[in-house]
Amino acid sequence: MTDSTPLWAVLVLPAVLTAAALAVASFDAKLAAGARAAGPGREVLRLLVQQPRRTRAADVPLTRLGTTLLPVAAVLAAVVLPLGFRSVSDLPDGIVWFNAMEALAWAAVWLTGWGPNSTLSLIGGYRFLAQGLAYELPHMLAITTAALGAGSLRVGEVVDAQAGLWFVVWMPAAFGIYLLSALAMSFWGPFDQPAGRDVAGGAAAELSSVDRIVFLGGRRLLFVVAAAFCVPLFLGGGHGPLLPGWAWTLLKTAVVLAFLVWVRRRVPTVRMDRYVELAWVVLTPLAVAQALVVAVVVLNR
């Protein structure tokens, strides 16, 4: 069972996530080649001094709502993430809470694409919806498989169930599917078309200045939270020899983040129609088969 956490942790959580997102951005910049390796700090300063721009007949409150909702959804999803064996709130249905905040991120990206009243940004919003409809079912099956193995939707109890054997050992398909869905959830790496740099430009195509900083920062926060959530689900959370629980959580999370950042630099962007086909024809049946195997094991314990 996850230990209780003092109230001040609620205030510390956004700062910790922001620091992790900046670290990921710096590592990603170091992997980039040539002039593109400018680093996150210079890009933020450039956007801060940029003249704000608006499209004709833009719905500014709606756009602001979308850009703000993305980091808020990421932070709210992180309240059930345990650091070691301690989380801000170990909700009885923590896994459902995480998935619900993911749905809030869907709304955020869609509103960001819709608000500027621009065809290009709207295409980016539609792309994210198409991507979400493709990854969501195998994603839900993957996290449900972990809950099934523990017999609980409480994240702390999922961690406790891995004291002897990490779930990744006997749920490798669910683990792989979750990593793919974490990339798709945060439209990162091969699934970055909703924020792509092609002709359409993505949902953030019309954003500038502070609005763009908040949106892209929220995207990185969502990426960090989505990657970190696989640690309590499949990698044993804080369980491990010698080191304290919080250290194991940080170490495992750092390894997962480094791997996913590396994937971004090595795997090209996947066309949306091909990913939809992969998700429905391959990943969903694979996730169902994995869930059935885990159900049989649980029933025969």
PDB file of N, CA, C and O in Angstrom, residues 85-118:
ATOM      1  N   PHE A  85       7.292   4.353  -2.856  1.00  0.00           N
ATOM      2  CA  PHE A  85       6.008   3.802  -2.401  1.00  0.00           C
ATOM      3  C   PHE A  85       5.111   4.915  -1.858  1.00  0.00           C
ATOM      4  O   PHE A  85       4.249   4.673  -1.027  1.00  0.00           O
ATOM      5  N   ARG A  86       5.303   6.124  -2.352  1.00  0.00           N
ATOM      6  CA  ARG A  86       4.567   7.281  -1.861  1.00  0.00           C
ATOM      7  C   ARG A  86       4.074   8.101  -3.049  1.00  0.00           C
ATOM      8  O   ARG A  86       4.850   8.430  -3.942  1.00  0.00           O
ATOM      9  N   SER A  87       2.798   8.386  -3.085  1.00  0.00           N
ATOM     10  CA  SER A  87       2.247   9.224  -4.152  1.00  0.00           C
ATOM     11  C   SER A  87       1.430  10.342  -3.536  1.00  0.00           C
ATOM     12  O   SER A  87       1.083  10.303  -2.349  1.00  0.00           O
ATOM     13  N   VAL A  88       1.139  11.368  -4.334  1.00  0.00           N
ATOM     14  CA  VAL A  88       0.349  12.484  -3.820  1.00  0.00           C
ATOM     15  C   VAL A  88      -1.027  12.001  -3.390  1.00  0.00           C
ATOM     16  O   VAL A  88      -1.545  12.394  -2.342  1.00  0.00           O
ATOM     17  N   SER A  89      -1.634  11.109  -4.174  1.00  0.00           N
ATOM     18  CA  SER A  89      -2.948  10.560  -3.831  1.00  0.00           C
ATOM     19  C   SER A  89      -3.079   9.164  -4.436  1.00  0.00           C
ATOM     20  O   SER A  89      -3.153   9.034  -5.655  1.00  0.00           O
ATOM     21  N   ASP A  90      -3.102   8.151  -3.588  1.00  0.00           N
ATOM     22  CA  ASP A  90      -3.256   6.781  -4.071  1.00  0.00           C
ATOM     23  C   ASP A  90      -4.749   6.454  -4.142  1.00  0.00           C
ATOM     24  O   ASP A  90      -5.314   5.774  -3.289  1.00  0.00           O
ATOM     25  N   LEU A  91      -5.394   6.946  -5.200  1.00  0.00           N
ATOM     26  CA  LEU A  91      -6.837   6.794  -5.353  1.00  0.00           C
ATOM     27  C   LEU A  91      -7.218   5.324  -5.521  1.00  0.00           C
ATOM     28  O   LEU A  91      -6.463   4.541  -6.108  1.00  0.00           O
ATOM     29  N   PRO A  92      -8.388   4.917  -5.030  1.00  0.00           N
ATOM     30  CA  PRO A  92      -8.834   3.525  -5.212  1.00  0.00           C
ATOM     31  C   PRO A  92      -8.942   3.115  -6.679  1.00  0.00           C
ATOM     32  O   PRO A  92      -8.782   1.944  -7.013  1.00  0.00           O
ATOM     33  N   ASP A  93      -9.222   4.082  -7.551  1.00  0.00           N
ATOM     34  CA  ASP A  93      -9.310   3.815  -8.991  1.00  0.00           C
ATOM     35  C   ASP A  93      -8.265   4.644  -9.728  1.00  0.00           C
ATOM     36  O   ASP A  93      -8.550   5.289 -10.730  1.00  0.00           O
ATOM     37  N   GLY A  94      -7.041   4.618  -9.241  1.00  0.00           N
ATOM     38  CA  GLY A  94      -5.978   5.462  -9.777  1.00  0.00           C
ATOM     39  C   GLY A  94      -5.697   5.231 -11.253  1.00  0.00           C
ATOM     40  O   GLY A  94      -5.393   6.179 -11.987  1.00  0.00           O
ATOM     41  N   ILE A  95      -5.793   3.982 -11.699  1.00  0.00           N
ATOM     42  CA  ILE A  95      -5.542   3.692 -13.115  1.00  0.00           C
ATOM     43  C   ILE A  95      -6.635   4.317 -13.987  1.00  0.00           C
ATOM     44  O   ILE A  95      -6.351   4.859 -15.068  1.00  0.00           O
ATOM     45  N   VAL A  96      -7.874   4.288 -13.518  1.00  0.00           N
ATOM     46  CA  VAL A  96      -8.961   4.937 -14.254  1.00  0.00           C
ATOM     47  C   VAL A  96      -8.764   6.450 -14.268  1.00  0.00           C
ATOM     48  O   VAL A  96      -9.002   7.122 -15.284  1.00  0.00           O
ATOM     49  N   TRP A  97      -8.310   7.001 -13.142  1.00  0.00           N
ATOM     50  CA  TRP A  97      -8.033   8.443 -13.055  1.00  0.00           C
ATOM     51  C   TRP A  97      -6.989   8.856 -14.093  1.00  0.00           C
ATOM     52  O   TRP A  97      -7.157   9.850 -14.793  1.00  0.00           O
ATOM     53  N   PHE A  98      -5.922   8.065 -14.193  1.00  0.00           N
ATOM     54  CA  PHE A  98      -4.875   8.368 -15.163  1.00  0.00           C
ATOM     55  C   PHE A  98      -5.446   8.384 -16.579  1.00  0.00           C
ATOM     56  O   PHE A  98      -5.159   9.291 -17.371  1.00  0.00           O
ATOM     57  N   ASN A  99      -6.264   7.419 -16.904  1.00  0.00           N
ATOM     58  CA  ASN A  99      -6.848   7.352 -18.245  1.00  0.00           C
ATOM     59  C   ASN A  99      -7.818   8.506 -18.491  1.00  0.00           C
ATOM     60  O   ASN A  99      -7.924   9.016 -19.609  1.00  0.00           O
ATOM     61  N   ALA A 100      -8.513   8.933 -17.431  1.00  0.00           N
ATOM     62  CA  ALA A 100      -9.436  10.059 -17.576  1.00  0.00           C
ATOM     63  C   ALA A 100      -8.684  11.357 -17.859  1.00  0.00           C
ATOM     64  O   ALA A 100      -9.125  12.188 -18.663  1.00  0.00           O
ATOM     65  N   MET A 101      -7.540  11.551 -17.212  1.00  0.00           N
ATOM     66  CA  MET A 101      -6.744  12.746 -17.470  1.00  0.00           C
ATOM     67  C   MET A 101      -6.156  12.721 -18.877  1.00  0.00           C
ATOM     68  O   MET A 101      -5.955  13.756 -19.503  1.00  0.00           O
ATOM     69  N   GLU A 102      -5.907  11.541 -19.369  1.00  0.00           N
ATOM     70  CA  GLU A 102      -5.469  11.393 -20.753  1.00  0.00           C
ATOM     71  C   GLU A 102      -6.567  11.879 -21.700  1.00  0.00           C
ATOM     72  O   GLU A 102      -6.292  12.554 -22.698  1.00  0.00           O
ATOM     73  N   ALA A 103      -7.823  11.549 -21.389  1.00  0.00           N
ATOM     74  CA  ALA A 103      -8.944  12.031 -22.199  1.00  0.00           C
ATOM     75  C   ALA A 103      -9.047  13.554 -22.139  1.00  0.00           C
ATOM     76  O   ALA A 103      -9.404  14.212 -23.123  1.00  0.00           O
ATOM     77  N   LEU A 104      -8.710  14.133 -20.984  1.00  0.00           N
ATOM     78  CA  LEU A 104      -8.696  15.588 -20.861  1.00  0.00           C
ATOM     79  C   LEU A 104      -7.632  16.188 -21.781  1.00  0.00           C
ATOM     80  O   LEU A 104      -7.837  17.265 -22.361  1.00  0.00           O
ATOM     81  N   ALA A 105      -6.509  15.496 -21.932  1.00  0.00           N
ATOM     82  CA  ALA A 105      -5.470  15.959 -22.856  1.00  0.00           C
ATOM     83  C   ALA A 105      -5.972  15.925 -24.294  1.00  0.00           C
ATOM     84  O   ALA A 105      -5.612  16.787 -25.107  1.00  0.00           O
ATOM     85  N   TRP A 106      -6.784  14.928 -24.626  1.00  0.00           N
ATOM     86  CA  TRP A 106      -7.415  14.889 -25.960  1.00  0.00           C
ATOM     87  C   TRP A 106      -8.190  16.186 -26.210  1.00  0.00           C
ATOM     88  O   TRP A 106      -8.041  16.819 -27.253  1.00  0.00           O
ATOM     89  N   ALA A 107      -9.011  16.558 -25.230  1.00  0.00           N
ATOM     90  CA  ALA A 107      -9.812  17.775 -25.366  1.00  0.00           C
ATOM     91  C   ALA A 107      -8.918  19.001 -25.515  1.00  0.00           C
ATOM     92  O   ALA A 107      -9.220  19.916 -26.298  1.00  0.00           O
ATOM     93  N   ALA A 108      -7.804  19.020 -24.788  1.00  0.00           N
ATOM     94  CA  ALA A 108      -6.896  20.165 -24.838  1.00  0.00           C
ATOM     95  C   ALA A 108      -6.311  20.345 -26.227  1.00  0.00           C
ATOM     96  O   ALA A 108      -6.281  21.458 -26.775  1.00  0.00           O
ATOM     97  N   VAL A 109      -5.825  19.257 -26.823  1.00  0.00           N
ATOM     98  CA  VAL A 109      -5.221  19.353 -28.157  1.00  0.00           C
ATOM     99  C   VAL A 109      -6.277  19.736 -29.191  1.00  0.00           C
ATOM    100  O   VAL A 109      -6.032  20.546 -30.093  1.00  0.00           O
ATOM    101  N   TRP A 110      -7.460  19.161 -29.064  1.00  0.00           N
ATOM    102  CA  TRP A 110      -8.530  19.481 -30.012  1.00  0.00           C
ATOM    103  C   TRP A 110      -8.922  20.958 -29.920  1.00  0.00           C
ATOM    104  O   TRP A 110      -9.068  21.636 -30.943  1.00  0.00           O
ATOM    105  N   LEU A 111      -9.086  21.481 -28.709  1.00  0.00           N
ATOM    106  CA  LEU A 111      -9.450  22.887 -28.544  1.00  0.00           C
ATOM    107  C   LEU A 111      -8.351  23.807 -29.071  1.00  0.00           C
ATOM    108  O   LEU A 111      -8.639  24.865 -29.648  1.00  0.00           O
ATOM    109  N   THR A 112      -7.099  23.402 -28.869  1.00  0.00           N
ATOM    110  CA  THR A 112      -5.985  24.205 -29.372  1.00  0.00           C
ATOM    111  C   THR A 112      -5.998  24.272 -30.894  1.00  0.00           C
ATOM    112  O   THR A 112      -5.683  25.308 -31.483  1.00  0.00           O
ATOM    113  N   GLY A 113      -6.355  23.173 -31.530  1.00  0.00           N
ATOM    114  CA  GLY A 113      -6.452  23.180 -32.984  1.00  0.00           C
ATOM    115  C   GLY A 113      -7.675  23.907 -33.503  1.00  0.00           C
ATOM    116  O   GLY A 113      -7.640  24.531 -34.566  1.00  0.00           O
ATOM    117  N   TRP A 114      -8.757  23.853 -32.752  1.00  0.00           N
ATOM    118  CA  TRP A 114     -10.019  24.453 -33.189  1.00  0.00           C
ATOM    119  C   TRP A 114     -10.046  25.964 -32.955  1.00  0.00           C
ATOM    120  O   TRP A 114     -10.541  26.733 -33.794  1.00  0.00           O
ATOM    121  N   GLY A 115      -9.523  26.420 -31.823  1.00  0.00           N
ATOM    122  CA  GLY A 115      -9.663  27.807 -31.401  1.00  0.00           C
ATOM    123  C   GLY A 115      -9.157  28.860 -32.363  1.00  0.00           C
ATOM    124  O   GLY A 115      -9.816  29.897 -32.552  1.00  0.00           O
ATOM    125  N   PRO A 116      -7.993  28.673 -33.022  1.00  0.00           N
ATOM    126  CA  PRO A 116      -7.478  29.741 -33.892  1.00  0.00           C
ATOM    127  C   PRO A 116      -8.295  30.002 -35.151  1.00  0.00           C
ATOM    128  O   PRO A 116      -8.014  30.951 -35.879  1.00  0.00           O
ATOM    129  N   ASN A 117      -9.287  29.156 -35.438  1.00  0.00           N
ATOM    130  CA  ASN A 117     -10.098  29.322 -36.651  1.00  0.00           C
ATOM    131  C   ASN A 117      -9.207  29.251 -37.891  1.00  0.00           C
ATOM    132  O   ASN A 117      -9.302  30.074 -38.810  1.00  0.00           O
ATOM    133  N   SER A 118      -8.333  28.246 -37.900  1.00  0.00           N
ATOM    134  CA  SER A 118      -7.384  28.071 -38.990  1.00  0.00           C
ATOM    135  C   SER A 118      -7.463  26.640 -39.509  1.00  0.00           C
ATOM    136  O   SER A 118      -7.530  25.692 -38.723  1.00  0.00           O
TER     137      SER A 118
END
